């Protein structure tokens, strides 16, 4: 019986190895820092995370109101403008412009001012518009049109001069603002009629969005 008691005592000690004991050392789980890849994060500006249409751009089709073309504006010294329902590119409205008869030609800018907070510096944007000449350049109409972007007085880029009369023609411009330009004053997008002396024209379906490849 004495021998059995010694065996029982020894067995009891070894059976407790799950908690650690003299028959088997306790085992603890450990994680080596070399076996776990380090997690890193980077902060980047991705065009995929930005809204395609900046929230502050409105009334590109001149359809938001039956009589008002706001927030578009222009210097009315050499022109008058109003909404028209006659042959718009997309219904119901287009913006119709009549140029005051003059002995010299003038370039006329129609623009919409934007909030700097909706523009991301260094990110490319695209402005496009459709223009229809109702007078040809030889009879005193405008020589062409340009879509453009600006920050105060600085033009970012201009493309797409058109001089086709009596047909809707698309013009466009790519633009990128720097932080300095956005800090200097509110940016704007524009449609510019070049070298106009008289006559009339219309534009419609102005669009402003992120430029995608």
PDB file of C-alpha atoms in Angstrom:
ATOM      1  CA  UNK A   1       0.000   0.000   0.000  1.00  0.00           C
ATOM      2  CA  UNK A   2       2.861   2.338   0.730  1.00  0.00           C
ATOM      3  CA  UNK A   3       4.270   1.735  -2.778  1.00  0.00           C
ATOM      4  CA  UNK A   4       0.842   2.363  -4.307  1.00  0.00           C
ATOM      5  CA  UNK A   5       0.587   5.689  -2.471  1.00  0.00           C
ATOM      6  CA  UNK A   6       3.947   6.807  -3.826  1.00  0.00           C
ATOM      7  CA  UNK A   7       2.870   5.846  -7.387  1.00  0.00           C
ATOM      8  CA  UNK A   8      -0.433   7.710  -6.980  1.00  0.00           C
ATOM      9  CA  UNK A   9       1.405  10.793  -5.754  1.00  0.00           C
ATOM     10  CA  UNK A  10       3.809  10.685  -8.685  1.00  0.00           C
ATOM     11  CA  UNK A  11       0.941  10.174 -11.196  1.00  0.00           C
ATOM     12  CA  UNK A  12      -0.985  13.092  -9.743  1.00  0.00           C
ATOM     13  CA  UNK A  13       1.990  15.371 -10.144  1.00  0.00           C
ATOM     14  CA  UNK A  14       2.527  14.318 -13.793  1.00  0.00           C
ATOM     15  CA  UNK A  15      -1.201  14.620 -14.609  1.00  0.00           C
ATOM     16  CA  UNK A  16      -1.008  18.315 -13.755  1.00  0.00           C
ATOM     17  CA  UNK A  17       1.438  19.081 -16.538  1.00  0.00           C
ATOM     18  CA  UNK A  18      -1.198  21.203 -18.332  1.00  0.00           C
ATOM     19  CA  UNK A  19      -0.634  23.720 -15.531  1.00  0.00           C
ATOM     20  CA  UNK A  20       3.070  23.079 -15.384  1.00  0.00           C
ATOM     21  CA  UNK A  21       4.791  20.682 -13.117  1.00  0.00           C
ATOM     22  CA  UNK A  22       7.923  18.651 -12.456  1.00  0.00           C
ATOM     23  CA  UNK A  23       7.179  16.066 -15.199  1.00  0.00           C
ATOM     24  CA  UNK A  24       6.773  18.657 -17.990  1.00  0.00           C
ATOM     25  CA  UNK A  25       7.574  22.346 -17.932  1.00  0.00           C
ATOM     26  CA  UNK A  26       4.643  24.740 -18.391  1.00  0.00           C
ATOM     27  CA  UNK A  27       4.130  25.896 -21.961  1.00  0.00           C
ATOM     28  CA  UNK A  28       3.199  29.528 -22.659  1.00  0.00           C
ATOM     29  CA  UNK A  29       2.174  31.027 -26.016  1.00  0.00           C
ATOM     30  CA  UNK A  30       4.435  33.796 -27.251  1.00  0.00           C
ATOM     31  CA  UNK A  31       4.373  35.931 -30.381  1.00  0.00           C
ATOM     32  CA  UNK A  32       7.618  37.012 -31.915  1.00  0.00           C
ATOM     33  CA  UNK A  33       7.612  40.478 -33.398  1.00  0.00           C
ATOM     34  CA  UNK A  34       9.631  39.122 -36.297  1.00  0.00           C
ATOM     35  CA  UNK A  35       6.806  36.757 -37.291  1.00  0.00           C
ATOM     36  CA  UNK A  36       4.131  39.470 -37.642  1.00  0.00           C
ATOM     37  CA  UNK A  37       4.399  41.875 -40.561  1.00  0.00           C
ATOM     38  CA  UNK A  38       4.397  45.509 -39.547  1.00  0.00           C
ATOM     39  CA  UNK A  39       1.288  47.492 -40.497  1.00  0.00           C
ATOM     40  CA  UNK A  40       1.896  50.779 -42.230  1.00  0.00           C
ATOM     41  CA  UNK A  41      -0.488  53.409 -43.519  1.00  0.00           C
ATOM     42  CA  UNK A  42      -0.050  56.174 -46.038  1.00  0.00           C
ATOM     43  CA  UNK A  43      -2.198  59.188 -46.711  1.00  0.00           C
ATOM     44  CA  UNK A  44      -2.760  59.959 -50.395  1.00  0.00           C
ATOM     45  CA  UNK A  45      -5.292  61.862 -52.453  1.00  0.00           C
ATOM     46  CA  UNK A  46      -7.035  59.496 -54.830  1.00  0.00           C
ATOM     47  CA  UNK A  47      -9.434  60.677 -57.487  1.00  0.00           C
ATOM     48  CA  UNK A  48     -11.415  57.486 -56.848  1.00  0.00           C
ATOM     49  CA  UNK A  49     -12.456  58.867 -53.444  1.00  0.00           C
ATOM     50  CA  UNK A  50     -13.553  62.266 -54.772  1.00  0.00           C
ATOM     51  CA  UNK A  51     -17.004  63.122 -56.090  1.00  0.00           C
ATOM     52  CA  UNK A  52     -17.132  63.122 -59.899  1.00  0.00           C
ATOM     53  CA  UNK A  53     -19.199  66.314 -59.936  1.00  0.00           C
ATOM     54  CA  UNK A  54     -18.015  69.017 -57.500  1.00  0.00           C
ATOM     55  CA  UNK A  55     -20.928  69.875 -55.212  1.00  0.00           C
ATOM     56  CA  UNK A  56     -20.754  73.641 -55.735  1.00  0.00           C
ATOM     57  CA  UNK A  57     -21.210  73.615 -59.523  1.00  0.00           C
ATOM     58  CA  UNK A  58     -24.861  74.288 -60.498  1.00  0.00           C
ATOM     59  CA  UNK A  59     -27.153  75.170 -63.405  1.00  0.00           C
ATOM     60  CA  UNK A  60     -24.859  73.919 -66.158  1.00  0.00           C
ATOM     61  CA  UNK A  61     -27.857  73.270 -68.387  1.00  0.00           C
ATOM     62  CA  UNK A  62     -29.630  76.579 -67.557  1.00  0.00           C
ATOM     63  CA  UNK A  63     -32.677  74.560 -66.527  1.00  0.00           C
ATOM     64  CA  UNK A  64     -32.734  75.219 -62.762  1.00  0.00           C
ATOM     65  CA  UNK A  65     -35.072  78.194 -63.143  1.00  0.00           C
ATOM     66  CA  UNK A  66     -37.538  79.335 -65.794  1.00  0.00           C
ATOM     67  CA  UNK A  67     -36.157  82.889 -66.011  1.00  0.00           C
ATOM     68  CA  UNK A  68     -32.835  83.067 -64.137  1.00  0.00           C
ATOM     69  CA  UNK A  69     -29.434  81.923 -65.391  1.00  0.00           C
ATOM     70  CA  UNK A  70     -27.780  82.497 -61.981  1.00  0.00           C
ATOM     71  CA  UNK A  71     -25.094  81.922 -60.810  1.00  0.00           C
ATOM     72  CA  UNK A  72     -23.678  82.571 -64.308  1.00  0.00           C
ATOM     73  CA  UNK A  73     -22.708  86.189 -64.846  1.00  0.00           C
ATOM     74  CA  UNK A  74     -20.987  88.481 -67.360  1.00  0.00           C
ATOM     75  CA  UNK A  75     -20.032  92.081 -67.989  1.00  0.00           C
ATOM     76  CA  UNK A  76     -23.113  93.416 -69.785  1.00  0.00           C
ATOM     77  CA  UNK A  77     -21.357  96.402 -71.368  1.00  0.00           C
ATOM     78  CA  UNK A  78     -21.361  94.847 -74.829  1.00  0.00           C
ATOM     79  CA  UNK A  79     -24.125  92.257 -74.583  1.00  0.00           C
ATOM     80  CA  UNK A  80     -27.479  91.188 -73.243  1.00  0.00           C
ATOM     81  CA  UNK A  81     -28.409  87.634 -72.315  1.00  0.00           C
ATOM     82  CA  UNK A  82     -31.466  85.626 -71.357  1.00  0.00           C
ATOM     83  CA  UNK A  83     -32.780  82.092 -71.271  1.00  0.00           C
ATOM     84  CA  UNK A  84     -34.307  80.762 -74.476  1.00  0.00           C
ATOM     85  CA  UNK A  85     -36.453  77.748 -75.258  1.00  0.00           C
ATOM     86  CA  UNK A  86     -35.742  78.040 -79.005  1.00  0.00           C
ATOM     87  CA  UNK A  87     -33.646  75.119 -80.241  1.00  0.00           C
ATOM     88  CA  UNK A  88     -31.706  74.359 -77.023  1.00  0.00           C
ATOM     89  CA  UNK A  89     -29.252  71.498 -77.232  1.00  0.00           C
ATOM     90  CA  UNK A  90     -31.135  69.840 -74.372  1.00  0.00           C
ATOM     91  CA  UNK A  91     -34.557  70.998 -73.246  1.00  0.00           C
ATOM     92  CA  UNK A  92     -35.934  73.145 -71.870  1.00  0.00           C
ATOM     93  CA  UNK A  93     -33.423  76.017 -71.915  1.00  0.00           C
ATOM     94  CA  UNK A  94     -30.203  77.374 -73.358  1.00  0.00           C
ATOM     95  CA  UNK A  95     -28.523  80.724 -72.676  1.00  0.00           C
ATOM     96  CA  UNK A  96     -28.988  83.178 -75.545  1.00  0.00           C
ATOM     97  CA  UNK A  97     -26.573  86.107 -75.972  1.00  0.00           C
ATOM     98  CA  UNK A  98     -26.958  89.166 -78.198  1.00  0.00           C
ATOM     99  CA  UNK A  99     -23.847  91.249 -78.815  1.00  0.00           C
ATOM    100  CA  UNK A 100     -24.192  95.034 -78.893  1.00  0.00           C
ATOM    101  CA  UNK A 101     -23.182  96.424 -82.284  1.00  0.00           C
ATOM    102  CA  UNK A 102     -19.733  97.949 -82.045  1.00  0.00           C
ATOM    103  CA  UNK A 103     -17.077  99.302 -84.392  1.00  0.00           C
ATOM    104  CA  UNK A 104     -14.465  97.127 -82.666  1.00  0.00           C
ATOM    105  CA  UNK A 105     -14.415  93.491 -81.586  1.00  0.00           C
ATOM    106  CA  UNK A 106     -14.510  92.378 -77.963  1.00  0.00           C
ATOM    107  CA  UNK A 107     -13.943  89.108 -76.105  1.00  0.00           C
ATOM    108  CA  UNK A 108     -16.822  88.356 -73.751  1.00  0.00           C
ATOM    109  CA  UNK A 109     -16.543  86.135 -70.671  1.00  0.00           C
ATOM    110  CA  UNK A 110     -19.424  84.211 -69.084  1.00  0.00           C
ATOM    111  CA  UNK A 111     -18.398  82.691 -65.803  1.00  0.00           C
ATOM    112  CA  UNK A 112     -19.507  80.924 -62.646  1.00  0.00           C
ATOM    113  CA  UNK A 113     -17.522  81.492 -59.472  1.00  0.00           C
ATOM    114  CA  UNK A 114     -16.809  78.421 -57.334  1.00  0.00           C
ATOM    115  CA  UNK A 115     -16.098  77.869 -53.667  1.00  0.00           C
ATOM    116  CA  UNK A 116     -12.401  77.098 -53.172  1.00  0.00           C
ATOM    117  CA  UNK A 117     -13.300  74.371 -50.680  1.00  0.00           C
ATOM    118  CA  UNK A 118     -14.794  72.132 -53.393  1.00  0.00           C
ATOM    119  CA  UNK A 119     -11.573  72.150 -55.462  1.00  0.00           C
ATOM    120  CA  UNK A 120      -8.695  69.817 -54.589  1.00  0.00           C
ATOM    121  CA  UNK A 121      -5.308  71.353 -55.506  1.00  0.00           C
ATOM    122  CA  UNK A 122      -3.242  69.303 -57.920  1.00  0.00           C
ATOM    123  CA  UNK A 123      -6.235  67.276 -59.149  1.00  0.00           C
ATOM    124  CA  UNK A 124      -7.211  67.617 -62.847  1.00  0.00           C
ATOM    125  CA  UNK A 125     -10.695  68.884 -63.723  1.00  0.00           C
ATOM    126  CA  UNK A 126     -12.482  69.222 -67.043  1.00  0.00           C
ATOM    127  CA  UNK A 127     -14.891  71.933 -68.169  1.00  0.00           C
ATOM    128  CA  UNK A 128     -16.883  71.470 -71.363  1.00  0.00           C
ATOM    129  CA  UNK A 129     -19.757  73.306 -73.048  1.00  0.00           C
ATOM    130  CA  UNK A 130     -21.740  73.391 -76.272  1.00  0.00           C
ATOM    131  CA  UNK A 131     -21.868  76.632 -78.270  1.00  0.00           C
ATOM    132  CA  UNK A 132     -24.036  77.576 -81.257  1.00  0.00           C
ATOM    133  CA  UNK A 133     -23.238  80.624 -83.384  1.00  0.00           C
ATOM    134  CA  UNK A 134     -26.259  82.379 -84.847  1.00  0.00           C
ATOM    135  CA  UNK A 135     -24.097  84.853 -86.811  1.00  0.00           C
ATOM    136  CA  UNK A 136     -20.934  84.012 -88.691  1.00  0.00           C
ATOM    137  CA  UNK A 137     -17.658  85.822 -88.071  1.00  0.00           C
ATOM    138  CA  UNK A 138     -17.676  87.460 -91.509  1.00  0.00           C
ATOM    139  CA  UNK A 139     -20.899  89.270 -90.681  1.00  0.00           C
ATOM    140  CA  UNK A 140     -19.661  90.597 -87.367  1.00  0.00           C
ATOM    141  CA  UNK A 141     -20.276  87.502 -85.256  1.00  0.00           C
ATOM    142  CA  UNK A 142     -17.740  86.029 -82.870  1.00  0.00           C
ATOM    143  CA  UNK A 143     -14.542  84.461 -84.213  1.00  0.00           C
ATOM    144  CA  UNK A 144     -14.748  81.521 -81.807  1.00  0.00           C
ATOM    145  CA  UNK A 145     -15.229  80.325 -78.246  1.00  0.00           C
ATOM    146  CA  UNK A 146     -13.044  78.999 -75.467  1.00  0.00           C
ATOM    147  CA  UNK A 147     -13.875  77.013 -72.321  1.00  0.00           C
ATOM    148  CA  UNK A 148     -11.545  77.969 -69.505  1.00  0.00           C
ATOM    149  CA  UNK A 149     -10.761  77.775 -65.795  1.00  0.00           C
ATOM    150  CA  UNK A 150      -9.274  80.541 -63.684  1.00  0.00           C
ATOM    151  CA  UNK A 151      -8.054  81.415 -60.246  1.00  0.00           C
ATOM    152  CA  UNK A 152      -8.409  85.190 -59.866  1.00  0.00           C
ATOM    153  CA  UNK A 153      -6.619  86.487 -62.995  1.00  0.00           C
ATOM    154  CA  UNK A 154      -4.566  83.360 -63.745  1.00  0.00           C
ATOM    155  CA  UNK A 155      -5.735  81.190 -66.640  1.00  0.00           C
ATOM    156  CA  UNK A 156      -4.915  77.554 -66.103  1.00  0.00           C
ATOM    157  CA  UNK A 157      -5.424  76.275 -69.650  1.00  0.00           C
ATOM    158  CA  UNK A 158      -7.545  76.977 -72.687  1.00  0.00           C
ATOM    159  CA  UNK A 159      -8.489  74.581 -75.469  1.00  0.00           C
ATOM    160  CA  UNK A 160     -11.061  74.080 -78.158  1.00  0.00           C
ATOM    161  CA  UNK A 161     -11.663  77.330 -80.046  1.00  0.00           C
ATOM    162  CA  UNK A 162     -14.620  76.814 -82.400  1.00  0.00           C
ATOM    163  CA  UNK A 163     -15.932  79.026 -85.206  1.00  0.00           C
ATOM    164  CA  UNK A 164     -18.595  76.765 -86.732  1.00  0.00           C
ATOM    165  CA  UNK A 165     -21.793  78.760 -87.377  1.00  0.00           C
ATOM    166  CA  UNK A 166     -25.387  77.622 -86.788  1.00  0.00           C
ATOM    167  CA  UNK A 167     -24.453  74.229 -85.301  1.00  0.00           C
ATOM    168  CA  UNK A 168     -23.842  73.109 -81.735  1.00  0.00           C
ATOM    169  CA  UNK A 169     -20.090  72.605 -81.246  1.00  0.00           C
ATOM    170  CA  UNK A 170     -18.352  71.241 -78.162  1.00  0.00           C
ATOM    171  CA  UNK A 171     -15.514  73.125 -76.499  1.00  0.00           C
ATOM    172  CA  UNK A 172     -13.479  71.898 -73.521  1.00  0.00           C
ATOM    173  CA  UNK A 173     -10.560  72.716 -71.285  1.00  0.00           C
ATOM    174  CA  UNK A 174      -8.483  70.811 -68.750  1.00  0.00           C
ATOM    175  CA  UNK A 175      -7.434  72.603 -65.597  1.00  0.00           C
ATOM    176  CA  UNK A 176      -5.454  72.084 -62.399  1.00  0.00           C
ATOM    177  CA  UNK A 177      -5.353  74.603 -59.565  1.00  0.00           C
ATOM    178  CA  UNK A 178      -2.419  74.962 -57.193  1.00  0.00           C
ATOM    179  CA  UNK A 179      -2.803  75.694 -53.481  1.00  0.00           C
ATOM    180  CA  UNK A 180      -1.403  79.195 -54.068  1.00  0.00           C
ATOM    181  CA  UNK A 181      -4.011  79.947 -56.742  1.00  0.00           C
ATOM    182  CA  UNK A 182      -6.864  78.738 -54.542  1.00  0.00           C
ATOM    183  CA  UNK A 183      -5.563  80.799 -51.624  1.00  0.00           C
ATOM    184  CA  UNK A 184      -5.302  83.928 -53.780  1.00  0.00           C
ATOM    185  CA  UNK A 185      -9.032  84.081 -54.499  1.00  0.00           C
ATOM    186  CA  UNK A 186     -12.091  82.067 -55.526  1.00  0.00           C
ATOM    187  CA  UNK A 187     -11.685  80.006 -58.708  1.00  0.00           C
ATOM    188  CA  UNK A 188     -14.119  80.224 -61.595  1.00  0.00           C
ATOM    189  CA  UNK A 189     -15.041  78.388 -64.767  1.00  0.00           C
ATOM    190  CA  UNK A 190     -15.788  80.301 -67.953  1.00  0.00           C
ATOM    191  CA  UNK A 191     -17.046  80.232 -71.506  1.00  0.00           C
ATOM    192  CA  UNK A 192     -15.410  83.029 -73.513  1.00  0.00           C
ATOM    193  CA  UNK A 193     -16.653  84.383 -76.833  1.00  0.00           C
ATOM    194  CA  UNK A 194     -13.677  85.638 -78.824  1.00  0.00           C
ATOM    195  CA  UNK A 195     -13.558  88.826 -80.882  1.00  0.00           C
ATOM    196  CA  UNK A 196     -17.278  89.607 -81.138  1.00  0.00           C
ATOM    197  CA  UNK A 197     -18.615  92.752 -82.812  1.00  0.00           C
ATOM    198  CA  UNK A 198     -22.318  92.015 -83.280  1.00  0.00           C
ATOM    199  CA  UNK A 199     -24.746  89.145 -83.812  1.00  0.00           C
ATOM    200  CA  UNK A 200     -25.887  86.467 -81.406  1.00  0.00           C
ATOM    201  CA  UNK A 201     -25.049  83.007 -80.122  1.00  0.00           C
ATOM    202  CA  UNK A 202     -26.141  80.519 -77.467  1.00  0.00           C
ATOM    203  CA  UNK A 203     -24.528  77.996 -75.185  1.00  0.00           C
ATOM    204  CA  UNK A 204     -25.845  75.011 -73.263  1.00  0.00           C
ATOM    205  CA  UNK A 205     -24.931  71.876 -71.306  1.00  0.00           C
ATOM    206  CA  UNK A 206     -21.899  73.240 -69.474  1.00  0.00           C
ATOM    207  CA  UNK A 207     -20.266  70.477 -67.472  1.00  0.00           C
ATOM    208  CA  UNK A 208     -17.565  70.592 -64.791  1.00  0.00           C
ATOM    209  CA  UNK A 209     -16.142  67.399 -63.329  1.00  0.00           C
ATOM    210  CA  UNK A 210     -13.043  65.443 -62.416  1.00  0.00           C
ATOM    211  CA  UNK A 211     -10.956  64.581 -65.429  1.00  0.00           C
ATOM    212  CA  UNK A 212     -10.563  60.821 -65.845  1.00  0.00           C
ATOM    213  CA  UNK A 213      -8.118  59.045 -68.106  1.00  0.00           C
TER     214      UNK A 213
END
